[in-house]
Amino acid sequence: MSFRAKIEQTSKNKKSNIVLALDFPFETPENRANLFSKAESVLEAVNPYICAVKFNHHLVLPLGTFDGVQRLVKRTHDLGLMAIMDCKVNDIGATNQVIAEYYYAASFDALIANPFIGWEEGLKPIFDVARKLHRGVILLVYMSHKGASEGYGQTIIDTEKSEKTLQYVSFAKKALKLEADGVVVGATYPEKIREVHEIIGEKIPIYSPGIGAQGGEIAAALKAGARYLIVGRSLAQAENPAESARKIRALAKLE
Ligand code: XMP
């Protein structure tokens, strides 16, 4: 079964389209040992209200991929959830291949990659490894932060058609052609979600980060065509993560 089908099934089972970004602030060496239990307790508390967990450098750097993080990925799977690695792969193909092999070896179901690197000796080795292992590749299309317009929003020349287009429009078309398992478009730009959704339709799900802490709104993102909502600080660093997750899931409730 493809990653896309697996997360769709998980989302149905868990009646949730919320992806928890398990992110925590920097910890000094004395407090770093607490990070694992902190992450584990948020995961346990929020579990009934989510369909997947997204990991980032916040845990990979201090805990290590094959130490703490792999144990958290295992717990994620034991709870019936999917695990996504937000590593935004962005290097030459030979390096990307090793990055993908390590993260998939750590049992991640999907990883996020940056389409700026192009196909040959860029994305291709990632897709090759992913397809061989039946894992997913999610592509960035328009990031959620303020500066995103400087890169993803640039006007470029479509070399095939020799006409002007927008970088994110080109990435959305590329994601469709490559049959990516998902695309990322920030919830902070609902109009971009709508445009991308018009290009990819229901063929590729849109993952939308930027809810809450970055100012993105659930209803606007969903109305524009987002399928999964990625929520980090508003859940992981909430006073009561379970209660916050319950409220967010209720707002994003799948019909
Ligand atoms: P917050 O705390 O803002 O966390 O809810 C969001 C999480 O998602 C990551 N992030 C992104 N990841 N494309 C991505 O692949 C994006 O456009 C994007 N915007 C935010 C962020 O690093 C954090 O883990």
Tab-separated table of C-alpha atoms and ligand atoms in Angstrom:
chain	number	residue	atom	x	y	z
A	1	MET	CA	0.000	0.000	0.000
A	2	SER	CA	1.348	3.484	-0.845
A	3	PHE	CA	2.074	6.050	1.884
A	4	ARG	CA	-0.739	8.147	0.471
A	5	ALA	CA	-3.231	5.300	0.905
A	6	LYS	CA	-1.884	4.444	4.370
A	7	ILE	CA	-2.278	7.951	5.777
A	8	GLU	CA	-5.713	8.227	4.177
A	9	GLN	CA	-6.722	5.019	5.973
A	10	THR	CA	-5.159	6.186	9.252
A	11	SER	CA	-6.958	9.499	8.965
A	12	LYS	CA	-10.271	7.645	8.532
A	13	ASN	CA	-9.574	5.284	11.443
A	14	LYS	CA	-8.539	8.083	13.771
A	15	LYS	CA	-11.194	10.497	12.448
A	16	SER	CA	-8.516	13.172	12.270
A	17	ASN	CA	-6.560	15.118	9.662
A	18	ILE	CA	-4.168	16.640	12.201
A	19	VAL	CA	-0.424	16.023	11.952
A	20	LEU	CA	1.381	16.765	15.210
A	21	ALA	CA	4.747	18.495	14.702
A	22	LEU	CA	6.668	17.242	17.738
A	23	ASP	CA	8.782	20.383	18.176
A	24	PHE	CA	10.347	21.725	21.369
A	25	PRO	CA	12.671	24.663	22.128
A	26	PHE	CA	16.445	24.308	22.514
A	27	GLU	CA	17.478	22.604	25.740
A	28	THR	CA	20.789	23.033	27.570
A	29	PRO	CA	22.880	19.854	28.137
A	30	GLU	CA	21.560	19.449	31.713
A	31	ASN	CA	17.946	19.415	30.525
A	32	ARG	CA	18.383	17.589	27.226
A	33	ALA	CA	17.769	14.178	28.768
A	34	ASN	CA	14.193	15.279	29.593
A	35	LEU	CA	13.364	15.864	25.935
A	36	PHE	CA	12.581	12.222	25.239
A	37	SER	CA	10.030	11.904	28.052
A	38	LYS	CA	8.567	15.321	27.199
A	39	ALA	CA	8.057	14.236	23.584
A	40	GLU	CA	6.672	10.869	24.640
A	41	SER	CA	4.152	12.408	27.028
A	42	VAL	CA	2.885	14.899	24.393
A	43	LEU	CA	2.563	12.056	21.888
A	44	GLU	CA	0.555	9.911	24.338
A	45	ALA	CA	-1.696	12.833	25.322
A	46	VAL	CA	-2.414	14.019	21.797
A	47	ASN	CA	-2.650	10.577	20.168
A	48	PRO	CA	-6.486	10.269	20.168
A	49	TYR	CA	-6.807	13.460	18.108
A	50	ILE	CA	-4.167	13.060	15.379
A	51	CYS	CA	-3.377	10.849	12.369
A	52	ALA	CA	0.395	11.372	12.066
A	53	VAL	CA	3.473	12.791	13.757
A	54	LYS	CA	5.981	14.994	11.963
A	55	PHE	CA	9.537	14.977	13.338
A	56	ASN	CA	12.105	17.685	12.683
A	57	HIS	CA	15.634	18.648	13.754
A	58	HIS	CA	14.194	19.682	17.152
A	59	LEU	CA	14.407	16.007	18.198
A	60	VAL	CA	16.765	14.419	15.655
A	61	LEU	CA	19.675	16.690	16.678
A	62	PRO	CA	19.497	16.283	20.465
A	63	LEU	CA	18.180	12.684	20.625
A	64	GLY	CA	19.782	11.070	17.562
A	65	THR	CA	17.992	9.304	14.702
A	66	PHE	CA	18.633	5.719	15.829
A	67	ASP	CA	18.430	6.370	19.545
A	68	GLY	CA	15.599	8.488	20.877
A	69	VAL	CA	13.864	9.339	17.610
A	70	GLN	CA	13.540	5.775	16.331
A	71	ARG	CA	11.987	4.783	19.685
A	72	LEU	CA	9.476	7.626	19.313
A	73	VAL	CA	8.744	6.525	15.727
A	74	LYS	CA	8.097	3.003	17.005
A	75	ARG	CA	5.697	4.338	19.647
A	76	THR	CA	4.037	6.460	16.926
A	77	HIS	CA	3.443	3.286	14.883
A	78	ASP	CA	2.280	1.300	17.938
A	79	LEU	CA	-0.377	3.992	18.440
A	80	GLY	CA	-1.540	3.418	14.851
A	81	LEU	CA	-0.132	6.704	13.532
A	82	MET	CA	2.081	7.578	10.556
A	83	ALA	CA	5.561	9.113	10.992
A	84	ILE	CA	6.876	11.848	8.676
A	85	MET	CA	10.433	13.236	8.692
A	86	ASP	CA	10.570	16.952	7.892
A	87	CYS	CA	14.191	16.988	6.683
A	88	LYS	CA	13.487	19.107	3.566
A	89	VAL	CA	16.114	17.170	1.588
A	90	ASN	CA	17.996	19.664	-0.564
A	91	ASP	CA	21.392	18.283	-1.654
A	92	ILE	CA	22.993	16.423	-4.553
A	93	GLY	CA	21.517	13.037	-5.446
A	94	ALA	CA	24.245	10.856	-3.926
A	95	THR	CA	23.817	12.618	-0.578
A	96	ASN	CA	20.028	12.668	-0.825
A	97	GLN	CA	20.017	8.921	-1.375
A	98	VAL	CA	21.910	8.324	1.884
A	99	ILE	CA	19.662	10.770	3.787
A	100	ALA	CA	16.572	8.926	2.517
A	101	GLU	CA	18.071	5.483	3.255
A	102	TYR	CA	18.854	6.465	6.857
A	103	TYR	CA	15.477	8.036	7.581
A	104	TYR	CA	13.567	5.144	6.030
A	105	ALA	CA	15.845	2.715	7.950
A	106	ALA	CA	14.737	4.559	11.101
A	107	SER	CA	11.191	3.502	10.047
A	108	PHE	CA	9.852	6.842	8.817
A	109	ASP	CA	6.883	6.388	6.469
A	110	ALA	CA	7.594	9.535	4.447
A	111	LEU	CA	10.019	12.413	4.195
A	112	ILE	CA	9.797	15.980	2.918
A	113	ALA	CA	12.043	17.108	0.044
A	114	ASN	CA	12.709	20.406	-1.692
A	115	PRO	CA	11.916	20.436	-5.441
A	116	PHE	CA	14.363	23.334	-6.024
A	117	ILE	CA	17.054	20.661	-6.544
A	118	GLY	CA	15.457	19.337	-9.731
A	119	TRP	CA	15.034	15.727	-10.876
A	120	GLU	CA	18.272	14.278	-12.288
A	121	GLU	CA	20.833	13.814	-9.499
A	122	GLY	CA	18.443	15.643	-7.183
A	123	LEU	CA	14.996	14.240	-6.420
A	124	LYS	CA	15.297	11.062	-8.508
A	125	PRO	CA	17.462	9.077	-6.047
A	126	ILE	CA	15.015	9.961	-3.234
A	127	PHE	CA	12.029	8.741	-5.248
A	128	ASP	CA	13.946	5.598	-6.277
A	129	VAL	CA	14.672	4.664	-2.648
A	130	ALA	CA	11.131	5.568	-1.566
A	131	ARG	CA	9.475	3.493	-4.303
A	132	LYS	CA	11.712	0.481	-3.575
A	133	LEU	CA	10.793	0.598	0.123
A	134	HIS	CA	7.132	1.619	-0.419
A	135	ARG	CA	7.566	4.884	1.470
A	136	GLY	CA	6.412	8.406	0.703
A	137	VAL	CA	7.960	11.614	-0.635
A	138	ILE	CA	6.208	14.910	0.104
A	139	LEU	CA	7.363	17.977	-1.838
A	140	LEU	CA	7.495	21.592	-0.699
A	141	VAL	CA	5.429	23.823	-2.971
A	142	TYR	CA	4.953	27.046	-0.967
A	143	MET	CA	6.366	27.394	2.535
A	144	SER	CA	4.490	28.991	5.413
A	145	HIS	CA	6.950	31.665	6.548
A	146	LYS	CA	7.028	35.348	5.512
A	147	GLY	CA	10.075	35.116	3.221
A	148	ALA	CA	8.544	32.265	1.175
A	149	SER	CA	7.612	34.690	-1.606
A	150	GLU	CA	11.313	35.379	-2.310
A	151	GLY	CA	11.852	31.812	-3.521
A	152	TYR	CA	8.589	29.892	-3.968
A	153	GLY	CA	6.788	33.023	-5.198
A	154	GLN	CA	9.323	34.029	-7.855
A	155	THR	CA	8.314	34.547	-11.457
A	156	ILE	CA	10.282	32.133	-13.625
A	157	ILE	CA	10.429	31.106	-17.262
A	158	ASP	CA	8.915	27.735	-18.073
A	159	THR	CA	11.675	26.427	-20.357
A	160	GLU	CA	9.404	23.926	-22.136
A	161	LYS	CA	6.811	26.545	-23.086
A	162	SER	CA	9.087	29.626	-23.041
A	163	GLU	CA	6.531	31.521	-21.005
A	164	LYS	CA	6.421	33.208	-17.621
A	165	THR	CA	5.025	31.253	-14.694
A	166	LEU	CA	5.304	31.199	-10.905
A	167	GLN	CA	7.780	28.981	-9.096
A	168	TYR	CA	5.134	27.324	-6.909
A	169	VAL	CA	2.853	26.710	-9.908
A	170	SER	CA	5.761	24.956	-11.608
A	171	PHE	CA	6.435	22.902	-8.415
A	172	ALA	CA	2.764	21.913	-8.150
A	173	LYS	CA	2.791	20.697	-11.768
A	174	LYS	CA	6.042	18.850	-11.127
A	175	ALA	CA	4.575	17.148	-8.038
A	176	LEU	CA	1.655	15.972	-10.162
A	177	LYS	CA	3.945	14.627	-12.881
A	178	LEU	CA	6.184	12.850	-10.365
A	179	GLU	CA	3.176	11.417	-8.513
A	180	ALA	CA	4.482	12.776	-5.206
A	181	ASP	CA	2.672	11.507	-2.117
A	182	GLY	CA	1.853	15.000	-0.945
A	183	VAL	CA	2.711	18.665	-1.278
A	184	VAL	CA	3.287	21.273	1.433
A	185	VAL	CA	1.573	24.657	1.128
A	186	GLY	CA	1.496	27.005	4.130
A	187	ALA	CA	-1.823	27.602	5.887
A	188	THR	CA	-0.669	31.198	6.095
A	189	TYR	CA	-1.374	31.523	2.338
A	190	PRO	CA	-4.885	30.112	1.712
A	191	GLU	CA	-4.971	31.717	-1.751
A	192	LYS	CA	-1.864	29.673	-2.676
A	193	ILE	CA	-3.524	26.520	-1.330
A	194	ARG	CA	-6.513	27.232	-3.592
A	195	GLU	CA	-4.316	27.786	-6.666
A	196	VAL	CA	-2.287	24.641	-6.003
A	197	HIS	CA	-5.466	22.659	-5.370
A	198	GLU	CA	-6.800	23.781	-8.743
A	199	ILE	CA	-3.681	22.296	-10.362
A	200	ILE	CA	-3.409	19.009	-8.470
A	201	GLY	CA	-7.076	18.436	-7.603
A	202	GLU	CA	-7.648	15.460	-5.326
A	203	LYS	CA	-4.802	13.488	-6.891
A	204	ILE	CA	-2.224	14.690	-4.352
A	205	PRO	CA	-3.089	15.745	-0.791
A	206	ILE	CA	-2.023	19.157	0.477
A	207	TYR	CA	-0.273	19.242	3.862
A	208	SER	CA	-0.599	22.641	5.466
A	209	PRO	CA	1.679	23.894	8.270
A	210	GLY	CA	1.452	27.289	9.901
A	211	ILE	CA	-1.768	26.827	11.897
A	212	GLY	CA	-1.841	28.738	15.197
A	213	ALA	CA	1.681	29.929	16.079
A	214	GLN	CA	2.326	31.312	12.573
A	215	GLY	CA	-1.189	32.767	12.262
A	216	GLY	CA	-2.761	30.350	9.756
A	217	GLU	CA	-6.438	29.508	10.224
A	218	ILE	CA	-7.915	26.026	10.073
A	219	ALA	CA	-11.189	26.885	8.321
A	220	ALA	CA	-9.514	28.981	5.612
A	221	ALA	CA	-6.882	26.310	4.879
A	222	LEU	CA	-9.457	23.526	4.649
A	223	LYS	CA	-11.853	25.590	2.557
A	224	ALA	CA	-9.034	26.340	0.114
A	225	GLY	CA	-8.286	22.622	-0.322
A	226	ALA	CA	-5.822	21.532	2.392
A	227	ARG	CA	-6.218	17.866	3.332
A	228	TYR	CA	-3.901	17.545	6.366
A	229	LEU	CA	-3.099	20.261	8.906
A	230	ILE	CA	0.347	20.304	10.510
A	231	VAL	CA	0.330	21.807	14.001
A	232	GLY	CA	3.467	22.224	16.121
A	233	ARG	CA	3.909	24.718	18.946
A	234	SER	CA	0.163	25.196	19.556
A	235	LEU	CA	0.027	21.506	20.500
A	236	ALA	CA	3.488	20.349	21.569
A	237	GLN	CA	4.113	23.403	23.744
A	238	ALA	CA	0.538	23.954	24.953
A	239	GLU	CA	-0.220	23.986	28.656
A	240	ASN	CA	-2.647	21.123	28.084
A	241	PRO	CA	-1.725	19.418	24.784
A	242	ALA	CA	-4.633	16.944	24.889
A	243	GLU	CA	-7.223	19.687	25.384
A	244	SER	CA	-5.650	21.850	22.658
A	245	ALA	CA	-5.606	18.860	20.291
A	246	ARG	CA	-9.240	18.065	21.068
A	247	LYS	CA	-10.246	21.644	20.226
A	248	ILE	CA	-8.161	21.763	17.033
A	249	ARG	CA	-9.511	18.399	15.859
A	250	ALA	CA	-13.065	19.594	16.527
A	251	LEU	CA	-12.461	22.685	14.358
A	252	ALA	CA	-10.930	20.560	11.603
A	253	LYS	CA	-13.400	17.703	11.945
A	254	LEU	CA	-13.690	15.607	8.823
A	255	GLU	CA	-17.276	15.298	7.648
B	1	XMP	P1	4.323	25.474	14.167
B	1	XMP	O1	4.873	25.527	15.552
B	1	XMP	O2	4.533	26.723	13.406
B	1	XMP	O3	5.237	24.310	13.472
B	1	XMP	O4	2.913	24.961	14.113
B	1	XMP	C1	5.199	23.976	12.115
B	1	XMP	C2	6.141	22.851	11.841
B	1	XMP	O5	6.165	22.620	10.445
B	1	XMP	C3	7.414	23.035	9.908
B	1	XMP	N1	7.068	23.882	8.793
B	1	XMP	C4	7.161	23.510	7.536
B	1	XMP	N2	7.545	22.359	7.025
B	1	XMP	N3	7.106	23.254	4.894
B	1	XMP	C5	7.527	22.236	5.681
B	1	XMP	O6	7.898	21.185	5.165
B	1	XMP	C6	6.704	24.448	5.367
B	1	XMP	O7	6.314	25.347	4.639
B	1	XMP	C7	6.740	24.567	6.755
B	1	XMP	N4	6.372	25.559	7.557
B	1	XMP	C8	6.587	25.106	8.811
B	1	XMP	C9	8.153	23.762	10.979
B	1	XMP	O8	9.559	23.579	10.865
B	1	XMP	C10	7.598	23.108	12.210
B	1	XMP	O9	8.221	21.846	12.422
